[in-house]
Coordinates of C-alpha atoms in Angstrom, one line a residue:
M8 CA -24.2 -47.5 14.6
A9 CA -21.7 -50.6 15.0
G10 CA -19.0 -50.1 17.0
G11 CA -20.4 -46.4 18.9
M12 CA -19.7 -44.3 16.2
S13 CA -21.1 -40.8 16.0
V14 CA -19.6 -39.8 12.5
E15 CA -22.3 -38.6 10.5
Y16 CA -22.1 -40.2 6.8
P17 CA -23.3 -38.1 3.8
E18 CA -26.6 -38.9 2.1
P19 CA -25.7 -39.3 -1.7
G20 CA -27.4 -37.4 -4.3
P21 CA -28.8 -38.7 -7.8
G22 CA -25.6 -38.9 -8.8
G23 CA -23.7 -40.1 -6.1
P24 CA -21.9 -38.6 -2.9
Q25 CA -21.4 -35.0 -3.3
G26 CA -17.5 -34.1 -3.6
Q27 CA -14.4 -36.5 -3.7
S28 CA -14.4 -39.7 -1.3
P29 CA -12.8 -38.9 2.1
G30 CA -8.9 -39.6 2.7
P31 CA -7.7 -40.6 5.8
G32 CA -8.7 -39.0 8.7
R33 CA -10.9 -36.7 7.1
Q34 CA -14.5 -36.4 8.1
C35 CA -17.7 -36.9 5.7
P36 CA -19.2 -33.8 4.7
P37 CA -22.4 -33.1 5.7
P38 CA -25.5 -33.9 3.6
I39 CA -27.2 -31.3 1.2
T40 CA -30.7 -31.2 1.8
P41 CA -33.2 -29.5 -0.9
A42 CA -36.0 -27.1 0.7
P43 CA -39.1 -29.4 1.3
W44 CA -41.7 -29.0 -1.1
S45 CA -45.6 -28.6 0.5
L46 CA -49.0 -27.7 -0.5
P47 CA -52.2 -27.2 1.9
Q48 CA -54.4 -30.2 2.2
W49 CA -57.1 -28.1 1.0
R50 CA -55.4 -27.0 -1.9
A51 CA -54.7 -31.0 -2.9
Y52 CA -58.5 -31.4 -2.7
V53 CA -59.2 -28.9 -5.1
A54 CA -56.7 -29.6 -7.4
A55 CA -58.1 -33.0 -7.2
A56 CA -61.8 -32.2 -7.6
V57 CA -60.7 -30.5 -10.9
L58 CA -59.1 -33.5 -12.1
C59 CA -61.8 -35.6 -11.7
Y60 CA -64.0 -33.3 -13.3
I61 CA -61.7 -33.4 -16.5
N62 CA -61.5 -36.9 -16.1
L63 CA -65.3 -37.0 -16.4
L64 CA -65.0 -35.0 -19.5
N65 CA -62.1 -37.2 -21.1
Y66 CA -64.4 -40.4 -20.6
M67 CA -67.4 -38.6 -21.9
N68 CA -65.3 -38.0 -25.2
W69 CA -64.4 -41.6 -25.4
F70 CA -68.2 -43.0 -25.4
I71 CA -70.2 -40.0 -26.7
I72 CA -70.0 -41.5 -30.3
A73 CA -71.5 -44.8 -29.3
G74 CA -74.6 -43.2 -28.2
V75 CA -75.1 -41.6 -31.7
L76 CA -73.6 -44.6 -33.0
L77 CA -76.9 -45.0 -35.4
D78 CA -77.1 -41.7 -36.3
V79 CA -73.5 -41.4 -37.8
Q80 CA -73.8 -44.7 -39.7
E81 CA -76.9 -43.4 -41.2
V82 CA -75.4 -39.9 -42.3
F83 CA -72.1 -41.2 -43.3
Q84 CA -73.6 -44.5 -45.1
I85 CA -71.0 -46.6 -43.0
S86 CA -71.3 -50.3 -42.2
D87 CA -70.9 -51.9 -39.1
T88 CA -67.6 -53.3 -40.0
H89 CA -66.5 -49.3 -40.8
A90 CA -68.3 -48.2 -37.7
G91 CA -65.7 -50.5 -35.8
L92 CA -63.1 -48.6 -37.4
L93 CA -64.0 -45.4 -35.8
Q94 CA -63.1 -46.9 -32.2
T95 CA -59.9 -48.8 -33.9
V96 CA -58.7 -45.4 -35.0
F97 CA -59.2 -43.7 -31.6
I98 CA -57.5 -46.4 -29.7
G99 CA -54.7 -46.7 -32.1
C100 CA -53.8 -43.3 -31.9
L101 CA -54.2 -43.0 -28.2
L102 CA -52.0 -45.9 -27.9
L103 CA -49.2 -44.6 -30.3
S104 CA -49.4 -40.9 -28.3
A105 CA -49.6 -42.2 -24.8
P106 CA -45.6 -43.1 -24.5
V107 CA -44.8 -39.7 -26.5
F108 CA -47.0 -37.6 -24.0
G109 CA -45.7 -40.0 -20.6
Y110 CA -42.3 -38.5 -21.6
L111 CA -43.2 -35.2 -22.0
G112 CA -44.8 -35.1 -18.6
D113 CA -41.7 -36.9 -17.1
R114 CA -39.7 -34.0 -17.9
Y115 CA -41.8 -30.9 -18.7
S116 CA -44.5 -28.7 -17.4
R117 CA -47.5 -31.5 -16.3
K118 CA -50.1 -28.9 -16.4
T119 CA -49.0 -27.6 -19.6
T120 CA -49.2 -31.4 -21.5
M121 CA -52.4 -31.7 -19.9
S122 CA -53.6 -28.1 -21.0
F123 CA -52.6 -29.1 -24.8
G124 CA -54.4 -32.5 -24.6
I125 CA -57.4 -30.7 -23.5
L126 CA -57.5 -27.9 -26.2
L127 CA -56.5 -30.6 -29.2
W128 CA -59.6 -33.2 -28.1
S129 CA -62.1 -30.2 -27.4
G130 CA -61.0 -28.6 -31.0
A131 CA -61.4 -31.9 -32.7
G132 CA -64.7 -32.8 -31.5
L133 CA -66.2 -29.5 -32.2
S134 CA -64.8 -29.6 -35.7
S135 CA -66.2 -33.0 -36.2
S136 CA -69.8 -31.4 -35.7
F137 CA -69.5 -29.8 -39.0
I138 CA -68.0 -32.5 -41.1
S139 CA -69.9 -32.9 -44.4
P140 CA -71.6 -36.8 -44.8
R141 CA -69.4 -36.4 -48.2
Y142 CA -66.3 -36.3 -46.1
S143 CA -66.4 -39.1 -44.2
W144 CA -62.6 -39.7 -43.8
L145 CA -62.3 -36.4 -42.1
F146 CA -64.9 -37.6 -39.4
F147 CA -62.2 -40.7 -38.8
L148 CA -59.3 -38.4 -38.8
S149 CA -61.1 -36.4 -36.2
R150 CA -61.6 -39.1 -33.5
G151 CA -58.1 -40.1 -34.1
V152 CA -57.1 -36.4 -32.9
V153 CA -59.4 -36.8 -29.9
G154 CA -57.7 -40.1 -29.0
T155 CA -54.5 -38.1 -29.5
G156 CA -55.7 -35.4 -27.2
S157 CA -57.1 -37.8 -24.3
A158 CA -54.0 -39.8 -24.1
S159 CA -52.1 -36.7 -23.0
Y160 CA -54.6 -36.5 -19.7
A161 CA -55.2 -40.0 -19.3
T162 CA -51.6 -41.0 -18.9
I163 CA -50.6 -37.8 -16.7
A164 CA -53.2 -36.7 -14.5
P165 CA -52.7 -40.3 -11.9
T166 CA -49.4 -39.4 -11.7
V167 CA -50.4 -35.7 -10.3
L168 CA -52.6 -37.3 -8.0
G169 CA -49.7 -39.8 -6.7
D170 CA -47.7 -36.7 -5.7
L171 CA -50.0 -34.8 -4.1
F172 CA -51.3 -38.0 -1.6
V173 CA -49.8 -41.0 -0.6
R174 CA -50.9 -44.2 1.2
D175 CA -54.2 -44.7 2.1
E176 CA -55.2 -41.0 1.4
R177 CA -53.8 -41.9 -2.2
T178 CA -55.9 -44.9 -2.6
R179 CA -59.4 -43.1 -1.5
V180 CA -58.6 -39.8 -3.8
L181 CA -57.6 -42.4 -7.2
A182 CA -61.0 -44.3 -6.3
V183 CA -62.6 -41.1 -6.4
F184 CA -61.0 -40.4 -9.5
Y185 CA -61.3 -43.6 -11.2
I186 CA -65.0 -43.8 -10.7
F187 CA -65.3 -41.2 -13.1
I188 CA -64.6 -43.1 -15.9
P189 CA -67.6 -45.4 -15.6
V190 CA -69.6 -42.4 -14.6
G191 CA -68.2 -40.3 -17.6
S192 CA -68.8 -43.4 -20.0
G193 CA -72.4 -43.7 -19.2
L194 CA -72.9 -40.0 -19.1
G195 CA -71.5 -39.7 -22.6
Y196 CA -74.2 -42.4 -23.7
V197 CA -76.9 -40.4 -22.0
L198 CA -76.0 -36.8 -23.3
G199 CA -75.5 -38.2 -26.8
S200 CA -79.0 -39.8 -26.8
A201 CA -80.8 -37.1 -24.9
V202 CA -79.4 -34.2 -27.2
T203 CA -80.2 -36.3 -30.2
T204 CA -83.8 -36.7 -29.3
L205 CA -84.3 -33.0 -27.7
T206 CA -82.7 -31.4 -31.0
G207 CA -83.3 -34.0 -33.5
N208 CA -79.4 -33.3 -34.5
W209 CA -76.8 -35.7 -33.0
R210 CA -74.0 -33.1 -34.0
W211 CA -75.1 -30.9 -31.3
A212 CA -73.7 -33.6 -28.7
F213 CA -70.3 -32.8 -30.0
R214 CA -70.8 -29.0 -29.8
I215 CA -71.8 -29.0 -26.0
M216 CA -68.8 -30.5 -24.8
P217 CA -66.1 -27.8 -25.9
C218 CA -68.0 -25.3 -23.8
L219 CA -67.9 -27.8 -20.9
E220 CA -64.3 -28.4 -21.6
A221 CA -63.3 -24.7 -21.7
V222 CA -64.4 -24.1 -18.1
A223 CA -62.2 -27.2 -17.3
L224 CA -59.2 -25.4 -19.2
I225 CA -59.5 -22.8 -16.8
L226 CA -60.2 -24.3 -13.5
L227 CA -56.9 -26.5 -14.7
I228 CA -54.7 -23.6 -15.4
L229 CA -55.7 -21.6 -12.4
L230 CA -56.3 -24.1 -9.5
V231 CA -54.2 -27.3 -10.3
P232 CA -50.2 -27.2 -9.2
D233 CA -47.4 -28.9 -10.7
P234 CA -45.9 -30.7 -8.2
P235 CA -42.1 -32.3 -8.1
R236 CA -42.0 -35.6 -9.0
G237 CA -42.3 -37.9 -6.2
A238 CA -42.8 -34.9 -4.1
T239 CA -45.1 -36.7 -1.4
E240 CA -43.0 -39.8 -0.9
T241 CA -39.3 -37.9 -0.7
Q242 CA -38.4 -34.5 -0.8
R243 CA -34.9 -35.6 -2.1
E244 CA -36.2 -37.2 -5.3
G245 CA -38.8 -34.2 -6.2
A246 CA -36.0 -31.4 -5.5
A247 CA -33.0 -32.9 -6.6
G248 CA -32.9 -32.1 -10.0
G249 CA -30.3 -34.3 -10.7
S250 CA -29.3 -36.0 -14.2
R251 CA -32.2 -37.8 -16.5
S252 CA -32.1 -40.9 -17.7
S253 CA -32.8 -41.5 -21.3
W254 CA -36.1 -42.6 -23.0
C255 CA -34.6 -46.1 -24.0
E256 CA -32.8 -46.4 -20.3
D257 CA -36.3 -46.0 -19.0
V258 CA -38.0 -48.5 -21.2
R259 CA -35.3 -51.3 -20.0
Y260 CA -35.9 -50.7 -16.9
L261 CA -39.4 -50.7 -17.1
G262 CA -39.1 -53.9 -18.9
K263 CA -37.5 -55.6 -16.2
N264 CA -40.0 -54.4 -13.5
W265 CA -42.1 -57.4 -13.6
S266 CA -44.9 -56.1 -11.6
F267 CA -45.3 -53.3 -14.2
V268 CA -45.1 -55.4 -16.9
W269 CA -47.9 -57.9 -16.1
S270 CA -49.9 -55.0 -14.4
T271 CA -50.0 -53.4 -17.9
L272 CA -50.6 -56.3 -19.6
G273 CA -53.8 -57.1 -17.4
V274 CA -54.8 -53.5 -18.0
T275 CA -54.4 -54.2 -21.5
T276 CA -56.8 -57.0 -21.7
M277 CA -59.5 -55.3 -19.5
A278 CA -59.4 -52.3 -21.5
F279 CA -60.3 -54.4 -24.7
V280 CA -63.1 -55.8 -23.2
T281 CA -64.3 -52.6 -21.6
G282 CA -63.7 -50.7 -25.1
A283 CA -65.7 -53.2 -27.1
L284 CA -68.3 -53.4 -24.7
G285 CA -68.9 -49.8 -24.0
F286 CA -68.8 -48.9 -28.3
W287 CA -70.9 -52.0 -29.1
A288 CA -73.4 -52.7 -26.6
P289 CA -76.0 -50.1 -26.9
K290 CA -76.4 -51.3 -30.7
F291 CA -76.2 -54.9 -29.6
L292 CA -79.0 -54.4 -27.3
L293 CA -81.3 -52.2 -29.6
E294 CA -81.0 -55.2 -32.1
A295 CA -82.0 -57.7 -29.4
R296 CA -84.8 -55.5 -28.9
V297 CA -85.9 -55.6 -32.7
V298 CA -85.9 -59.4 -32.6
H299 CA -87.9 -59.5 -29.6
G300 CA -90.2 -57.2 -31.4
L301 CA -89.9 -54.3 -28.9
Q302 CA -89.0 -52.1 -31.5
P303 CA -89.1 -51.7 -34.8
P304 CA -85.5 -51.2 -37.1
C305 CA -84.1 -47.6 -38.1
F306 CA -83.5 -46.7 -41.2
Q307 CA -83.3 -42.7 -41.2
E308 CA -82.2 -40.4 -38.5
P309 CA -83.0 -39.2 -35.9
C310 CA -82.4 -42.9 -34.3
S311 CA -84.4 -43.4 -31.2
N312 CA -82.3 -45.8 -29.1
P313 CA -83.4 -46.2 -25.7
D314 CA -81.0 -48.8 -24.8
S315 CA -78.1 -45.9 -24.6
L316 CA -80.0 -44.2 -22.0
I317 CA -80.2 -47.7 -20.0
F318 CA -77.1 -49.0 -20.5
G319 CA -75.6 -45.4 -19.7
S320 CA -77.5 -45.2 -16.6
L321 CA -76.2 -49.3 -15.9
T322 CA -73.0 -48.2 -16.5
I323 CA -73.1 -45.5 -13.8
I324 CA -74.4 -47.2 -10.9
T325 CA -72.3 -50.1 -11.8
G326 CA -69.3 -48.3 -12.3
V327 CA -69.3 -46.4 -9.0
I328 CA -70.3 -49.6 -6.6
G329 CA -67.4 -51.3 -8.1
V330 CA -64.9 -48.5 -8.0
I331 CA -65.7 -48.1 -4.8
L332 CA -66.0 -51.7 -3.7
G333 CA -62.7 -52.8 -5.2
A334 CA -60.7 -49.8 -3.7
E335 CA -62.2 -50.5 -0.1
A336 CA -61.4 -54.3 -0.6
A337 CA -57.9 -54.0 -1.1
R338 CA -57.6 -51.0 1.5
R339 CA -58.5 -53.4 4.0
Y340 CA -57.4 -56.9 2.9
K341 CA -53.5 -55.2 2.2
K342 CA -52.9 -54.9 5.9
V343 CA -53.1 -58.7 6.3
I344 CA -52.7 -60.0 2.9
P345 CA -49.5 -58.4 1.0
R346 CA -50.6 -59.5 -2.3
A347 CA -54.6 -58.6 -1.7
E348 CA -54.4 -55.9 -4.5
P349 CA -53.3 -58.1 -7.5
L350 CA -55.7 -61.1 -6.3
I351 CA -58.5 -58.7 -6.4
C352 CA -57.8 -57.7 -9.9
A353 CA -57.2 -61.4 -11.1
S354 CA -60.5 -62.9 -9.2
S355 CA -62.8 -60.1 -10.2
L356 CA -61.6 -60.2 -14.2
L357 CA -61.9 -64.1 -14.1
A358 CA -65.4 -63.5 -12.5
T359 CA -66.3 -61.2 -15.4
A360 CA -65.8 -63.6 -18.3
P361 CA -69.0 -65.8 -17.7
C362 CA -70.9 -62.6 -17.1
L363 CA -70.4 -61.3 -20.0
Y364 CA -70.7 -64.5 -22.2
L365 CA -74.0 -65.2 -20.5
A366 CA -75.3 -61.7 -21.4
L367 CA -74.5 -62.6 -24.8
I368 CA -76.0 -65.9 -25.0
L369 CA -79.3 -64.9 -23.3
A370 CA -79.9 -61.6 -25.3
P371 CA -82.1 -63.2 -27.7
T372 CA -84.0 -65.6 -25.3
T373 CA -84.6 -62.8 -22.3
L374 CA -83.6 -59.5 -22.5
L375 CA -83.9 -59.0 -18.9
A376 CA -81.4 -61.9 -18.0
S377 CA -79.0 -60.3 -20.3
Y378 CA -79.1 -56.8 -18.7
V379 CA -78.6 -58.4 -15.1
F380 CA -75.4 -60.3 -16.1
L381 CA -74.1 -57.4 -18.3
G382 CA -74.6 -54.8 -15.3
L383 CA -72.6 -57.9 -12.9
G384 CA -69.7 -57.6 -15.7
E385 CA -69.6 -53.8 -15.8
L386 CA -69.4 -54.2 -11.9
L387 CA -66.7 -56.6 -11.8
L388 CA -64.5 -54.8 -14.6
S389 CA -64.9 -51.4 -12.5
C390 CA -63.4 -53.1 -9.4
N391 CA -60.0 -52.9 -11.0
W392 CA -59.6 -49.2 -12.1
A393 CA -58.4 -48.0 -8.8
V394 CA -56.8 -50.9 -7.7
V395 CA -54.4 -51.5 -10.1
A396 CA -53.5 -47.7 -10.2
D397 CA -52.7 -47.7 -6.6
I398 CA -50.3 -50.9 -7.2
L399 CA -48.6 -49.1 -9.8
L400 CA -48.3 -45.8 -8.1
G401 CA -48.4 -46.6 -4.4
P402 CA -45.4 -47.6 -2.2
Q403 CA -46.8 -50.9 -2.1
T404 CA -45.2 -52.1 -5.5
A405 CA -41.6 -51.4 -3.6
R406 CA -42.3 -54.8 -2.0
M407 CA -42.4 -56.7 -5.3
W408 CA -38.9 -55.3 -6.5
T409 CA -35.4 -55.6 -5.5
A410 CA -32.5 -53.3 -4.9
T411 CA -30.7 -52.7 -8.1
T412 CA -26.9 -51.9 -8.4
R413 CA -24.2 -51.1 -10.8
R414 CA -22.0 -53.8 -12.2
D415 CA -19.4 -53.0 -9.8
K416 CA -21.1 -54.9 -6.7
A417 CA -18.5 -54.9 -4.0
C418 CA -19.7 -51.6 -3.1
F419 CA -22.7 -53.3 -1.6
R420 CA -20.6 -56.2 -0.1
A421 CA -19.7 -54.4 3.0
P422 CA -19.1 -56.6 6.0
L423 CA -21.5 -57.4 8.6
P424 CA -21.0 -55.1 11.8
S425 CA -19.9 -58.8 13.7
Q426 CA -17.4 -58.9 11.1
R427 CA -15.8 -55.1 11.4
S428 CA -12.7 -54.2 13.1
P429 CA -13.9 -51.5 15.8
E430 CA -10.7 -49.9 16.2
V431 CA -10.7 -48.5 12.9
P432 CA -12.9 -45.6 12.0
A433 CA -15.1 -46.4 9.0
C434 CA -14.7 -43.3 7.4
T435 CA -11.0 -43.7 7.3
R436 CA -11.4 -46.4 4.8
P437 CA -11.2 -45.8 1.0
A438 CA -14.4 -45.0 -0.5
C439 CA -16.3 -46.8 -3.1
K440 CA -19.3 -44.4 -4.9
P441 CA -22.7 -45.9 -3.9
P442 CA -24.9 -47.2 -6.7
V443 CA -26.7 -44.8 -7.6
G444 CA -27.9 -42.4 -11.0
S445 CA -28.9 -43.9 -14.2
H446 CA -30.8 -47.1 -14.8
S447 CA -28.0 -48.7 -17.1
S448 CA -26.3 -51.7 -16.1
R449 CA -28.1 -53.0 -13.3
A450 CA -27.9 -56.6 -11.5
S451 CA -30.4 -57.6 -9.0
V452 CA -28.8 -58.1 -5.6
P453 CA -31.2 -59.0 -2.4
L454 CA -30.3 -56.8 0.5
W455 CA -31.2 -58.2 4.0
L456 CA -30.8 -56.2 7.5
S457 CA -27.8 -57.8 9.1
S458 CA -28.0 -60.5 11.8
G459 CA -30.0 -60.2 14.6
T460 CA -33.1 -58.5 12.7
P461 CA -36.4 -60.6 12.9
A462 CA -36.9 -62.6 9.9
E463 CA -40.4 -61.1 8.8
A464 CA -38.3 -57.5 8.5
R465 CA -36.5 -59.1 6.0
L466 CA -38.3 -57.4 3.0
P467 CA -36.3 -56.8 -0.6
L468 CA -35.8 -53.1 -1.1
L469 CA -36.3 -50.8 -4.3
H470 CA -34.2 -47.9 -5.0
S471 CA -32.8 -47.0 -8.3
R472 CA -31.3 -44.2 -6.5
L473 CA -31.0 -44.3 -3.0
E474 CA -34.0 -42.8 -0.9
S475 CA -37.0 -43.1 1.5
W476 CA -39.9 -45.9 1.5
Q477 CA -43.1 -45.6 3.4
D478 CA -44.8 -48.3 4.7
P479 CA -48.7 -47.9 4.1
V480 CA -49.7 -49.8 7.0
A481 CA -47.2 -49.5 9.8
G482 CA -47.2 -45.9 9.0
L483 CA -43.0 -46.1 9.1
R484 CA -40.5 -44.6 7.1
M485 CA -37.6 -46.1 5.9
E486 CA -34.4 -44.3 4.7
L487 CA -31.6 -45.8 3.0
S488 CA -28.1 -44.4 2.8
A489 CA -24.8 -45.3 1.6
L490 CA -22.0 -44.8 3.8
C491 CA -18.4 -43.5 3.0
M492 CA -17.0 -47.0 3.9
G493 CA -19.4 -48.6 0.8
G494 CA -21.7 -50.3 3.1
L495 CA -25.4 -49.1 3.8
G496 CA -27.4 -47.6 6.5
L497 CA -31.2 -48.4 7.0
C498 CA -33.1 -46.1 9.7
L499 CA -37.0 -47.6 10.4
C500 CA -38.8 -44.8 12.1
P501 CA -42.2 -42.8 12.2
T502 CA -43.4 -40.8 9.0
Q503 CA -42.7 -37.5 10.8
G504 CA -39.1 -37.7 10.4
C505 CA -36.1 -39.5 10.7
P506 CA -33.0 -39.3 13.1
S507 CA -29.1 -38.5 12.1
L508 CA -27.2 -41.3 10.3
G509 CA -25.1 -41.0 13.6
S510 CA -28.0 -42.2 15.6
P511 CA -28.2 -45.9 17.1
A512 CA -31.4 -46.2 15.1
W513 CA -29.4 -46.5 12.1
L514 CA -28.6 -50.3 11.3
L515 CA -26.3 -51.9 9.1
L516 CA -27.1 -53.7 5.7
G517 CA -24.6 -56.3 4.2
A518 CA -25.4 -58.1 0.8
E519 CA -25.7 -62.0 0.5

């Protein structure tokens, strides 16, 4: 600390410093540190395996309908237009319910919310297999309920993994987790087509899935913990239990987070392409096969569609390769290129467009070339799943954000060390409360290290509440604390732990 002072200053909680501001001659009270939350590594990996298994079943439920679409159309006498409405209802209900489950998962038990979602989608899927052809509207309704249940898991499960693992370990676990998106999608086609071929009745595909989901629910309840929010990044955030912001404040905050906004828009366009491709590709390939005279058209169930098996297998293979390729490229190149992750996502999506276009154009001419470009498009699409999740969940996002304050920016405008009077102890000066607490009334103020710090160390810092930040590349931990005099203290140290605030390792920050 500048001036050789050894006074320790308090670390602020979520609502500001504890107690009143110290008066002249009074020493700052010691920080209140909550008990840390920890979990054995083997339990974290077991929990990750269970979540991956449930993710597999979740995406099997998404696309099992595509594997038996021809039979569903024959039974309920619905055209291609109304068949597309099946997927629209599913996605629409998922879209509307995802923010609700996100809100519940952020404030209540995530395990309970995910368990409710599994019960909801498995019950709706099972009941849909008993619907009479006279009540086709009930089948549409059941697909909407399945979408609602799926939203609970797709929204919350990645955040649990984000609180169980950090840095490169988190990237690898998320890569494995998102491998099961294409694998589950492909197995959905395979299961639907195979069960229909074996039993002669497409309904049995919807009756087998609840048995697998019952096992998943038991494993979730017994083996998956519910870690505090942000448990692996900072113990204070996970256990402090401070005041929570409202839903409207959260939305306003996210709307100002351009990294989140652009990533969300990119994932939305990618999901649009993936959903349309996954739902219609098997039937499109079957009709291309009919055009080439390789198979007669189907007019009554059961309809044999070998393209469901072929497309499902292609989805699994290209999905596994694509997710691993994207995650590994991001892990390697972000060490030398800070913006490697968004560049990988953008370039892979850009290359996907001509591949899918050529797959559609060449299908009436040569079926083999259509399959080749379709596989390339799916591979490039799959490169994005783990990378974009790591962008949103990982600490790397902190580099794209700036420190935020309340409207009273004077609290951050502390003089630099060279401008301070050394004979006046900092803690005897009138203190202003640090800019922590709710997300409202924010103003973006870039904070930089004080004079004497190398220019390359001048990174913008993110903190809606003052806390810690871990560098995924250098293995360093950054502690940011508000001082009693109204300035800020910054410590760069190994991730094993930081020294006390009175240590010379702490630097002073000033606002520009």
